[in-house]
Tab-separated table of C-alpha atoms in Angstrom:
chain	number	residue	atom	x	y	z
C	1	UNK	CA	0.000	0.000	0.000
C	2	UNK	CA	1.521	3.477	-0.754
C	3	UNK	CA	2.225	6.311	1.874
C	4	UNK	CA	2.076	8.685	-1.445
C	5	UNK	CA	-0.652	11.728	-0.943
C	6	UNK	CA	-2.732	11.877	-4.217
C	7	UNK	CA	-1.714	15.358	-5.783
C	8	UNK	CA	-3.733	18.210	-5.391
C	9	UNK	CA	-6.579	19.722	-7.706
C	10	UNK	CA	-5.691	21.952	-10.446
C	11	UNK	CA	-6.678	25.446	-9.099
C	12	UNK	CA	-8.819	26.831	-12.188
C	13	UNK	CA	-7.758	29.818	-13.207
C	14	UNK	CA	-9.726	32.860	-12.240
C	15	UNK	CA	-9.263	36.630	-14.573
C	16	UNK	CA	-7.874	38.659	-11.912
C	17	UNK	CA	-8.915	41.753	-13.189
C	18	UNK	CA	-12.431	40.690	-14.096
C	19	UNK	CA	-13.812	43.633	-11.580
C	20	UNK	CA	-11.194	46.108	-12.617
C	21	UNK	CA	-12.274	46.265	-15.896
C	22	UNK	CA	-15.383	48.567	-14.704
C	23	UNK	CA	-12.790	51.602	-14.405
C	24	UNK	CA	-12.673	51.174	-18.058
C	25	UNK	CA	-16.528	51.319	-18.571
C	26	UNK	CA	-17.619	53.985	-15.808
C	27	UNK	CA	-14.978	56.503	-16.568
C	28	UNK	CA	-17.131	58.574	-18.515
C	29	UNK	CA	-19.622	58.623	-15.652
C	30	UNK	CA	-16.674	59.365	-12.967
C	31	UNK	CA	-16.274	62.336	-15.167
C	32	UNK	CA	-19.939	62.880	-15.605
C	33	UNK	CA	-20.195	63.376	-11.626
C	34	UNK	CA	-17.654	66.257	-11.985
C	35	UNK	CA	-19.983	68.045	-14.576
C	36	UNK	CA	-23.046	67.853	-12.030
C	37	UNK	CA	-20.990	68.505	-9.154
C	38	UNK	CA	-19.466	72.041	-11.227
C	39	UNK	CA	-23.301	72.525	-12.642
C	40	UNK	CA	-24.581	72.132	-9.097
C	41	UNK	CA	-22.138	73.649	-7.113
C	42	UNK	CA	-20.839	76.676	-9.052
C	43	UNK	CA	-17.504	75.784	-8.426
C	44	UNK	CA	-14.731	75.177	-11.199
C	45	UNK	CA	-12.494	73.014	-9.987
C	46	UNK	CA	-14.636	70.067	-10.296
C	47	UNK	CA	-14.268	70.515	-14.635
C	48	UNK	CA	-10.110	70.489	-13.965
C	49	UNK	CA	-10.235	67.027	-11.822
C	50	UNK	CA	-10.462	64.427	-14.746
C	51	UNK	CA	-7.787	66.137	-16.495
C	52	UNK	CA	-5.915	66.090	-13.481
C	53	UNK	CA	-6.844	62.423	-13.469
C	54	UNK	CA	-5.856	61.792	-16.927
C	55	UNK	CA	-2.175	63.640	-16.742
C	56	UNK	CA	-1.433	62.928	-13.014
C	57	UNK	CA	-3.325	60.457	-10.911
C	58	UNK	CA	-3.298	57.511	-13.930
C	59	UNK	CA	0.241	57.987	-14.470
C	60	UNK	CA	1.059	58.067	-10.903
C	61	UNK	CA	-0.751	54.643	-10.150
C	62	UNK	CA	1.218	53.490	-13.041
C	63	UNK	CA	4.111	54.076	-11.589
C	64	UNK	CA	3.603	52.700	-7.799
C	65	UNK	CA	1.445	49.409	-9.081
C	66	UNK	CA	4.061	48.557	-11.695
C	67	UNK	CA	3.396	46.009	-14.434
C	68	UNK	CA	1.136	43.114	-14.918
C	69	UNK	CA	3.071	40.774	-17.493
C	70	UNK	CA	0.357	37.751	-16.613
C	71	UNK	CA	-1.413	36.070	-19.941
C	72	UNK	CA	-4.695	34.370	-19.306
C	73	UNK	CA	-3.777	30.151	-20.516
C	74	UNK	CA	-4.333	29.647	-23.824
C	75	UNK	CA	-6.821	27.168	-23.130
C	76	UNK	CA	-9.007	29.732	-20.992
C	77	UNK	CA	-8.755	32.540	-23.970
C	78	UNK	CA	-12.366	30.928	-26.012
C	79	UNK	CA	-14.267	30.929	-23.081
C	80	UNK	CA	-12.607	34.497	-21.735
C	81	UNK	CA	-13.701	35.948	-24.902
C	82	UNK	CA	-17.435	34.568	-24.809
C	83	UNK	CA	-17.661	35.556	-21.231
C	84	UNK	CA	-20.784	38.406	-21.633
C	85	UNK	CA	-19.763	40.227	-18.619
C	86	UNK	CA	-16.628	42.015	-20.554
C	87	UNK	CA	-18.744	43.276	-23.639
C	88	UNK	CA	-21.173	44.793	-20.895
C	89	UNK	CA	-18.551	46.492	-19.331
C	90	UNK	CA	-17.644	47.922	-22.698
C	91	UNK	CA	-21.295	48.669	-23.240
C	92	UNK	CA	-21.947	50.630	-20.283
C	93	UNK	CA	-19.087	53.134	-21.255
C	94	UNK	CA	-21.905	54.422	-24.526
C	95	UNK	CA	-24.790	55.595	-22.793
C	96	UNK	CA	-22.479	57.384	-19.960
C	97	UNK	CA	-20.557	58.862	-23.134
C	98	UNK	CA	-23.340	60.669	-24.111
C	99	UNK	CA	-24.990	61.825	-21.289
C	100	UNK	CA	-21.828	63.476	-20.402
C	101	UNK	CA	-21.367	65.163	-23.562
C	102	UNK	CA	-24.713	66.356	-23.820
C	103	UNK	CA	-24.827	67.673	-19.810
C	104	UNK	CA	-21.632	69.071	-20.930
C	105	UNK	CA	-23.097	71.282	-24.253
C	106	UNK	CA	-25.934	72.071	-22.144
C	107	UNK	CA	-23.702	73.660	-19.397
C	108	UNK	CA	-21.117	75.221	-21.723
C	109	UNK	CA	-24.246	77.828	-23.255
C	110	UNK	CA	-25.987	77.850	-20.161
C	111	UNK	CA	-23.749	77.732	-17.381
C	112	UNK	CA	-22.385	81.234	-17.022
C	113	UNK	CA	-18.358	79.204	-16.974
C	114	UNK	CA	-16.484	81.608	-18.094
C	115	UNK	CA	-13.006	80.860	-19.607
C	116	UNK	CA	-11.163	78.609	-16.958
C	117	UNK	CA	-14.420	77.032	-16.595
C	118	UNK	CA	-14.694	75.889	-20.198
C	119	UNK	CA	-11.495	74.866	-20.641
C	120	UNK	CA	-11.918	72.738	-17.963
C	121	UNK	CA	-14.904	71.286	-19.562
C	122	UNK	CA	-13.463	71.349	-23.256
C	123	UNK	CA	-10.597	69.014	-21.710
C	124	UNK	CA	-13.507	66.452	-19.259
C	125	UNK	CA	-15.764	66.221	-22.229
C	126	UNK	CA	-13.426	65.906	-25.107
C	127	UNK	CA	-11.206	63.984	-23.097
C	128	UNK	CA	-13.743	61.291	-22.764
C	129	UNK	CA	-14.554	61.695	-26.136
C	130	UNK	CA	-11.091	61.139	-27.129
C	131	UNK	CA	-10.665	57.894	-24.761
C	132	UNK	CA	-13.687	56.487	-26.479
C	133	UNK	CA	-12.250	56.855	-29.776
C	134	UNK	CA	-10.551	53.453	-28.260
C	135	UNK	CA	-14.263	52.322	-26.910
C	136	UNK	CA	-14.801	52.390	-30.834
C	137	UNK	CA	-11.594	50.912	-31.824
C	138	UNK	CA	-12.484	47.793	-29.845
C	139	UNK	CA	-16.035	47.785	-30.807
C	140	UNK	CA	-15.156	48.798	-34.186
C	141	UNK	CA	-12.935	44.976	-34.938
C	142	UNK	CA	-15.578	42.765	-34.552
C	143	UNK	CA	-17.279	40.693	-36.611
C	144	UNK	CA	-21.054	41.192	-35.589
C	145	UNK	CA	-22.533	44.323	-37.904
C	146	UNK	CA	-24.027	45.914	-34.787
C	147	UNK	CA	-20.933	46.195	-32.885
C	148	UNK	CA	-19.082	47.696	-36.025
C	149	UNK	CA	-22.053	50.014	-36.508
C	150	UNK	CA	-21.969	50.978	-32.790
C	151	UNK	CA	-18.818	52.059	-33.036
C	152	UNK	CA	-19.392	54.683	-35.431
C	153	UNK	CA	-21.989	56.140	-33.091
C	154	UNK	CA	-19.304	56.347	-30.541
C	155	UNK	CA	-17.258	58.142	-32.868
C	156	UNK	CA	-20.268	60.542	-33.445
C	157	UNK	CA	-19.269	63.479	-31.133
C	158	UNK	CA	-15.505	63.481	-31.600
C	159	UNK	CA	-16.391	64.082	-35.280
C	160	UNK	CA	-14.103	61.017	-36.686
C	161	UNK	CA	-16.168	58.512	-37.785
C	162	UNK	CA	-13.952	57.964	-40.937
C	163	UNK	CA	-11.292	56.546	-38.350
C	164	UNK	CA	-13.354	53.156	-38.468
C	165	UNK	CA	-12.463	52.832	-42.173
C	166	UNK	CA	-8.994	54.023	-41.786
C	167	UNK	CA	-7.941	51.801	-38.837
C	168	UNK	CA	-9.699	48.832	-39.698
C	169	UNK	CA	-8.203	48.530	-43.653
C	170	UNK	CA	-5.822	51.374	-43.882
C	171	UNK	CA	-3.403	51.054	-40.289
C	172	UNK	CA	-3.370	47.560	-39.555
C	173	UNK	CA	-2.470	47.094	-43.339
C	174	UNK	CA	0.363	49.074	-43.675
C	175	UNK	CA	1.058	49.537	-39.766
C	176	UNK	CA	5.051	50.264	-39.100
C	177	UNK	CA	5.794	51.737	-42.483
C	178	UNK	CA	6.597	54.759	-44.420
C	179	UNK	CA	3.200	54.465	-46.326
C	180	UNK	CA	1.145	54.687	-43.244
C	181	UNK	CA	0.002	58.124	-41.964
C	182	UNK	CA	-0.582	56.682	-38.607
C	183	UNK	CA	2.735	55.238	-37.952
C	184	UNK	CA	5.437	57.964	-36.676
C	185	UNK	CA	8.879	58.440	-37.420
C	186	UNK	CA	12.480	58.419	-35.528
C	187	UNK	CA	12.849	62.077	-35.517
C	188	UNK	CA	9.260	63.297	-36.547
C	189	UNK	CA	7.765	65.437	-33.907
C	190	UNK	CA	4.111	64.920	-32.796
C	191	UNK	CA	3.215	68.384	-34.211
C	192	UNK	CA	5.032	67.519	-37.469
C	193	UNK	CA	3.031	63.865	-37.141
C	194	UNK	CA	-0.279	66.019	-36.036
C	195	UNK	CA	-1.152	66.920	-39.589
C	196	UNK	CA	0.607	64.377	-41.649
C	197	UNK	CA	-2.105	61.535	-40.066
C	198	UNK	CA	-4.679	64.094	-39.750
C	199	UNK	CA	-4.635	64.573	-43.314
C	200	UNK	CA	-3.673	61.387	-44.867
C	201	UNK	CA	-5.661	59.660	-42.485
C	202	UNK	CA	-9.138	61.483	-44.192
C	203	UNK	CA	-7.609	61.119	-47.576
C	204	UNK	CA	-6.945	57.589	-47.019
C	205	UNK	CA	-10.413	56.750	-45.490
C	206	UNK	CA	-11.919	58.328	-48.681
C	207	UNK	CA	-9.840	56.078	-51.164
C	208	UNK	CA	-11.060	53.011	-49.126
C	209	UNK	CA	-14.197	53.695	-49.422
C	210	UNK	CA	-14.097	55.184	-53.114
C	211	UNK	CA	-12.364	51.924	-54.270
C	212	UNK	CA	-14.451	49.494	-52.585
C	213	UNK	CA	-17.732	51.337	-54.134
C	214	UNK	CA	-16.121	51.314	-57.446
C	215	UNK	CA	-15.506	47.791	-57.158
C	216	UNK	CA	-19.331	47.095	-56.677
C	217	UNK	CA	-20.403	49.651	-59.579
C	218	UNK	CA	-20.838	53.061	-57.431
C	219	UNK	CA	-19.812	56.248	-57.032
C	220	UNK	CA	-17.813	57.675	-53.704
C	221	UNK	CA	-20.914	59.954	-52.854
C	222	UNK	CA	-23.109	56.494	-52.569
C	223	UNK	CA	-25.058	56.351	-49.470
C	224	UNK	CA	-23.266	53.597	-48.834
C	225	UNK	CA	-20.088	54.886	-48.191
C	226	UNK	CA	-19.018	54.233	-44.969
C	227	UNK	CA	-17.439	57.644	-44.017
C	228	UNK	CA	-20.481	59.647	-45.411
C	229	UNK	CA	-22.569	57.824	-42.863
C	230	UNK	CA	-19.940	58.414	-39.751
C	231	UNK	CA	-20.029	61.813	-40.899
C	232	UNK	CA	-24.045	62.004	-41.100
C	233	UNK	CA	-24.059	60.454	-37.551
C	234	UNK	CA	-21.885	63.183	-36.508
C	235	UNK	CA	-24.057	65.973	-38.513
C	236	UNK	CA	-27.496	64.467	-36.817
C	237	UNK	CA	-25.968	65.006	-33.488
C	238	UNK	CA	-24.751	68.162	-33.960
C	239	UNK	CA	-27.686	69.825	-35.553
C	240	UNK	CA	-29.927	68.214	-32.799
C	241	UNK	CA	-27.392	69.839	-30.048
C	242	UNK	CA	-27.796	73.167	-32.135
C	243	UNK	CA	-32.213	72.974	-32.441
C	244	UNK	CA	-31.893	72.581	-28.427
C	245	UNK	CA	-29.251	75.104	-27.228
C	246	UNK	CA	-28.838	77.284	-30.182
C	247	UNK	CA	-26.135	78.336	-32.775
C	248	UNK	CA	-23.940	78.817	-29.041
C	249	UNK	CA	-23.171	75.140	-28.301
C	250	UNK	CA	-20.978	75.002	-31.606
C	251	UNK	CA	-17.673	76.260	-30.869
C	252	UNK	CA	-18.135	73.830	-28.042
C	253	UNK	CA	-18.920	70.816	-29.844
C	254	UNK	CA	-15.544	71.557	-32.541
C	255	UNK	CA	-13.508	72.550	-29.553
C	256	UNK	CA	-14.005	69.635	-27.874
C	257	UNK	CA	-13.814	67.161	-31.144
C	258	UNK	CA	-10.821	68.609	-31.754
C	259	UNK	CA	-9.405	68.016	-28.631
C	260	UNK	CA	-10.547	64.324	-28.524
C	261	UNK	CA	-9.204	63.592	-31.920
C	262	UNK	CA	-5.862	64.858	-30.821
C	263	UNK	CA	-5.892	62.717	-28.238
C	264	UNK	CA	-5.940	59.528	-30.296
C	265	UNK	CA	-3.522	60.866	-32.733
C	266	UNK	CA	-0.814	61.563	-29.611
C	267	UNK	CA	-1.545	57.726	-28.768
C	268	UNK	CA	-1.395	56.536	-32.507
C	269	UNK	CA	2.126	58.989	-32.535
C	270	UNK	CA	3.198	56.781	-29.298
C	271	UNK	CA	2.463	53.201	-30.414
C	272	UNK	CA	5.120	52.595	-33.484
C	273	UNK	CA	7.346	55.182	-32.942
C	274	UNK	CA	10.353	54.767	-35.592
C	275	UNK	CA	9.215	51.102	-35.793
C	276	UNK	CA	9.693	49.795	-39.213
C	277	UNK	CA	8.875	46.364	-41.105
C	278	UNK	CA	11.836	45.175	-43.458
C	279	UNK	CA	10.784	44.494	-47.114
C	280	UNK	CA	11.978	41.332	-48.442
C	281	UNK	CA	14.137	40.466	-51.793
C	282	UNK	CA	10.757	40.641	-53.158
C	283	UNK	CA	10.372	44.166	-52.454
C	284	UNK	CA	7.494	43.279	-49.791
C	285	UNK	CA	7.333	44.256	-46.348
C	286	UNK	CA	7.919	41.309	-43.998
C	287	UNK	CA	4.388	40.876	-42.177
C	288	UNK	CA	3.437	42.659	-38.991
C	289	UNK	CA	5.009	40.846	-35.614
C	290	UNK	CA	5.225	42.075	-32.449
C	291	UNK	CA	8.210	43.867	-32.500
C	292	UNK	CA	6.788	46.318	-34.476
C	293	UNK	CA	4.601	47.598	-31.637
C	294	UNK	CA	5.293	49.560	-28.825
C	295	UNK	CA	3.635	48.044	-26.121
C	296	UNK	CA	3.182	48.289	-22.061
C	297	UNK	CA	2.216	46.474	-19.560
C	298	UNK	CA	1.682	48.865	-16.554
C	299	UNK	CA	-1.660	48.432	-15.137
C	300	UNK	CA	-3.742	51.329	-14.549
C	301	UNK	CA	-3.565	52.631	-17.608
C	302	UNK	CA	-4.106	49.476	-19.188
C	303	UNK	CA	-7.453	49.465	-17.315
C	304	UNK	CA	-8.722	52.390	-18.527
C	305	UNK	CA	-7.918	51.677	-22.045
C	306	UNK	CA	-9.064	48.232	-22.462
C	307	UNK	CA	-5.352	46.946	-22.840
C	308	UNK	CA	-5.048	49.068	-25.868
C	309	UNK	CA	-0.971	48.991	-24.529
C	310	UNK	CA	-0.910	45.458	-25.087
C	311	UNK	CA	-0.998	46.534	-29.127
C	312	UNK	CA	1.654	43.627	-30.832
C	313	UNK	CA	-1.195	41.174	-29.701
C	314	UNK	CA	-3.789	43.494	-31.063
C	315	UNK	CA	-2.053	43.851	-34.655
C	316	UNK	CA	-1.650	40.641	-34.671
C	317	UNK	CA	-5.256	39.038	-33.838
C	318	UNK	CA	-7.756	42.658	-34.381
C	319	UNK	CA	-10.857	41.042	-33.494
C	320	UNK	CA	-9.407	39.333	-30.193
C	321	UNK	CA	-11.305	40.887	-27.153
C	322	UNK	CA	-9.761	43.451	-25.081
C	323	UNK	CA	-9.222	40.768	-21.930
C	324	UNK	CA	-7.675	38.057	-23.513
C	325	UNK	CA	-5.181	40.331	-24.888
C	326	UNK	CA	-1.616	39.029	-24.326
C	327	UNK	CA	2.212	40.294	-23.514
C	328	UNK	CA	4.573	39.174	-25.567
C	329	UNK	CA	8.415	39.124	-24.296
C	330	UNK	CA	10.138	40.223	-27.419
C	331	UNK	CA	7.619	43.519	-28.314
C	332	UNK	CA	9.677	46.703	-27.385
C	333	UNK	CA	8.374	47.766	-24.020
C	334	UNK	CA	7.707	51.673	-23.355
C	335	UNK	CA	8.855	53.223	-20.121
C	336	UNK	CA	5.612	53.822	-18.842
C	337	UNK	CA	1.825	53.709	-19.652
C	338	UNK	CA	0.329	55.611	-22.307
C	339	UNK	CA	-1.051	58.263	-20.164
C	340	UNK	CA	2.630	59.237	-18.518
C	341	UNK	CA	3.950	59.881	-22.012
C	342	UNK	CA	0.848	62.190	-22.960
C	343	UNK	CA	2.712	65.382	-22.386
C	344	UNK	CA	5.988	64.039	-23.101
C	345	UNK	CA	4.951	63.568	-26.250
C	346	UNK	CA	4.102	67.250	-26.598
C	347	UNK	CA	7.667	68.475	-25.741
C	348	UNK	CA	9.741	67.137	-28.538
C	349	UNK	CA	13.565	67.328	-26.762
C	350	UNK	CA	12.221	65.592	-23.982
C	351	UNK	CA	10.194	62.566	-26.679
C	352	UNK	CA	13.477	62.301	-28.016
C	353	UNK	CA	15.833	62.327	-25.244
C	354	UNK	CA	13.021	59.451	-23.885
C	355	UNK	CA	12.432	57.196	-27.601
C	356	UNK	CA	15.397	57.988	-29.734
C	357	UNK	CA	17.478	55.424	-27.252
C	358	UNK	CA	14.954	52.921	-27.093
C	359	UNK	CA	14.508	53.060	-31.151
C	360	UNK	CA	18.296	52.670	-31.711
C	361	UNK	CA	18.589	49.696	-28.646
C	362	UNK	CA	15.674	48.306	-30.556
C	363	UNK	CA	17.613	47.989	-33.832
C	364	UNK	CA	21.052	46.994	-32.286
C	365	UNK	CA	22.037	51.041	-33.041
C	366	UNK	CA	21.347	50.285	-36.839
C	367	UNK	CA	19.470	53.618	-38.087
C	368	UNK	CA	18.713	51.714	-41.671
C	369	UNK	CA	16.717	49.398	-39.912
C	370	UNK	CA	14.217	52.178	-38.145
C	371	UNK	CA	11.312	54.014	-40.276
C	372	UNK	CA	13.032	57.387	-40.014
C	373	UNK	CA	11.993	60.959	-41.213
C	374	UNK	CA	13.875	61.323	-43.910
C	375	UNK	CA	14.994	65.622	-42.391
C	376	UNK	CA	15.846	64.042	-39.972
C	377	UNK	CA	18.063	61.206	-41.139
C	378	UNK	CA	21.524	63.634	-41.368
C	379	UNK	CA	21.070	64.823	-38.166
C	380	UNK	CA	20.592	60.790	-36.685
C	381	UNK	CA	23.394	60.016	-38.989
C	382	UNK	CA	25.513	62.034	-36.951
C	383	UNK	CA	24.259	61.311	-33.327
C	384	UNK	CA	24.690	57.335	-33.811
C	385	UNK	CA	27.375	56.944	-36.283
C	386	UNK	CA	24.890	55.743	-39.044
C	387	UNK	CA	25.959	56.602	-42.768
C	388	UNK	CA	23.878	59.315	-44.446
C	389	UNK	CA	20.866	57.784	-46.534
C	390	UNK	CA	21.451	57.864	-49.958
């Protein structure tokens, strides 16, 4: 008879962060408490606490909580993803969305603010607005029509609905090159990136869209052109804000938009950073991997962002959920969440002195290798010893 103990159960595996996720889905309504709190109170300083949030607080927790490099088994990622509990959490984020922004028009024409006061609410409304450009992003990847088509309502007030066509068959096809207006350069600044992506991002969108019409025998001003009805979603909302509160609420409304688009285009600025796919003897570029994504792992801003960090996995597998997202070892890691590089990325010396490093490290100091602005190239020729392009 054996002495041996029989081993021990398996101890299923549990998502550890299955509550967490709700920061991700009430932060529009945390923000949302500030505009009733300002509207009821009189006092400013509730409009200037989600920025402060946004700039301070998030990068702060960053920074004391550290990094969460865990990945869910692989054989817990199916039923992860079917769990209904994470698309509700990404749900609830919509209807807060909009109450806030339309609490927020109402109090920007009626609320007597003055100027601190609407900046203040310029930055908490299109600051949400701008975060759930990403609430789109993840809705916007999926394969059911009415998540795809709610994320174009999402997009409504930020006024960049044409982002869904971009993203979804512009970026992720030509991510990490020269070609693609959303990927920056080693040595591009984010206000010389600002209206490079801007720009080619729309005229991109259009082409899409133009070509695919063609291809089924219409015209680019068919109904059914995908940016036409972002765009309409956006005009409907707009001119309904305008019929209640008057011509007043409109310098809001662009104000704000432009703020929130901003805000995506300082995170799309962030993600690939002089990351560049090789082309092969055939002249194509080697396929997307996940070194060709800047990614991070530090854990409050991941849950705000529905592990948007966590991008090589997202290039590589778009319609994957947002929880069964993984880390991958050999994707270049940034020094800190997204939201502690926010206003780094404003100051180009200091984005530099930060990402130049990393780049070169990246590339084994090999400036040929890096997607590289090319008035910038004899300068980064000098500073690492490359040879000028030619």
């Amino acid at each position: 008879m054996s002495d041996s103990l029989p081993s021990p159960a398996p101890i299923p595996w549990r998502d550890a962060k299955r509550h967490a996720w709700l920061l991700s889905g009430v932060f529009p309504g945390l923000a949302w408490i500030n505009v009733w709190q300002a509207d009821r109170s009189g006092h400013m300083g509730w409009l200037w606490l989600m920025p402060g949030i946004m700039y301070t607080a998030i990068p702060l927790l960053d920074w004391l909580l550290g990094e969460d490099r865990s990945n869910p088994p692989d054989e817990q990622v199916p039923a992860l993803e079917a769990d209904r509990w994470y698309l509700g959490v990404l749900l609830l984020f919509v209807p807060l969305q909009f109450g806030l922004t339309l609490h927020g028009a109402w109090l920007a024409v009626h609320g007597g603010l003055g100027l601190v006061g609407l900046v203040g609410l310029v930055l908490t409304v299109g600051g949400i607005n701008g975060v759930a450009i990403n609430t789109a992003h993840e809705l916007g990847h999926k394969h059911a029509a009415w998540e795809r088509w709610l994320s174009r309502v999402v997009l409504a007030p930020v006024a960049y609905g044409h982002f869904f066509v971009e993203h979804n068959r512009g970026h992720h096809r030509r991510v990490a090159t020269p070609e693609d207006p959303a990927s920056a350069r080693l040595g591009e600044s984010f206000w010389a990136f600002l209206p490079r992506t801007v720009l080619g991002g729309l005229q991109s969108a259009w082409q899409l869209e133009r070509q695919r019409l063609a291809g089924r025998g219409h015209g680019p001003w068919h109904w059914h052109n995908e940016c036409l009805q972002a765009w309409a979603m956006t005009g409907v909302l707009y001119a309904g804000l305008v019929a209640w509160l008057g011509w007043a609420v409109l310098p809001f409304l662009l104000v704000q938009a432009a703020y929130g688009a901003q805000l995506l285009e300082v995170v799309n600025y962030i993600e690939h950073y002089g990351l560049l796919r090789q082309k092969g003897a055939d002249g194509r570029y080697e396929r997307c991997a996940p070194e060709h994504s800047w990614n991070s792992n530090h854990r409050m801003s991941n849950l705000f962002l529905y592990h948007l960090q966590r991008h090589s996995d997202h290039h590589a597998h778009p319609a994957r959920r947002y929880q069964a997202l993984r880390h991958f070892e050999q994707a270049p890691q940034l020094p800190s969440g997204y939201a502690g590089l926010l206003l780094v990325a404003y100051v180009p010396p200091l984005w530099f002195r930060l990402m130049d490093r990393r780049v070169m490290t990246h590339y084994g100091g090999d400036l040929a290798r890096a997607n590289v602005q090319r008035s910038a190239w004899r300068k980064l020729s000098r500073r690492w010893g490359a040879a000028p392009a030619g």
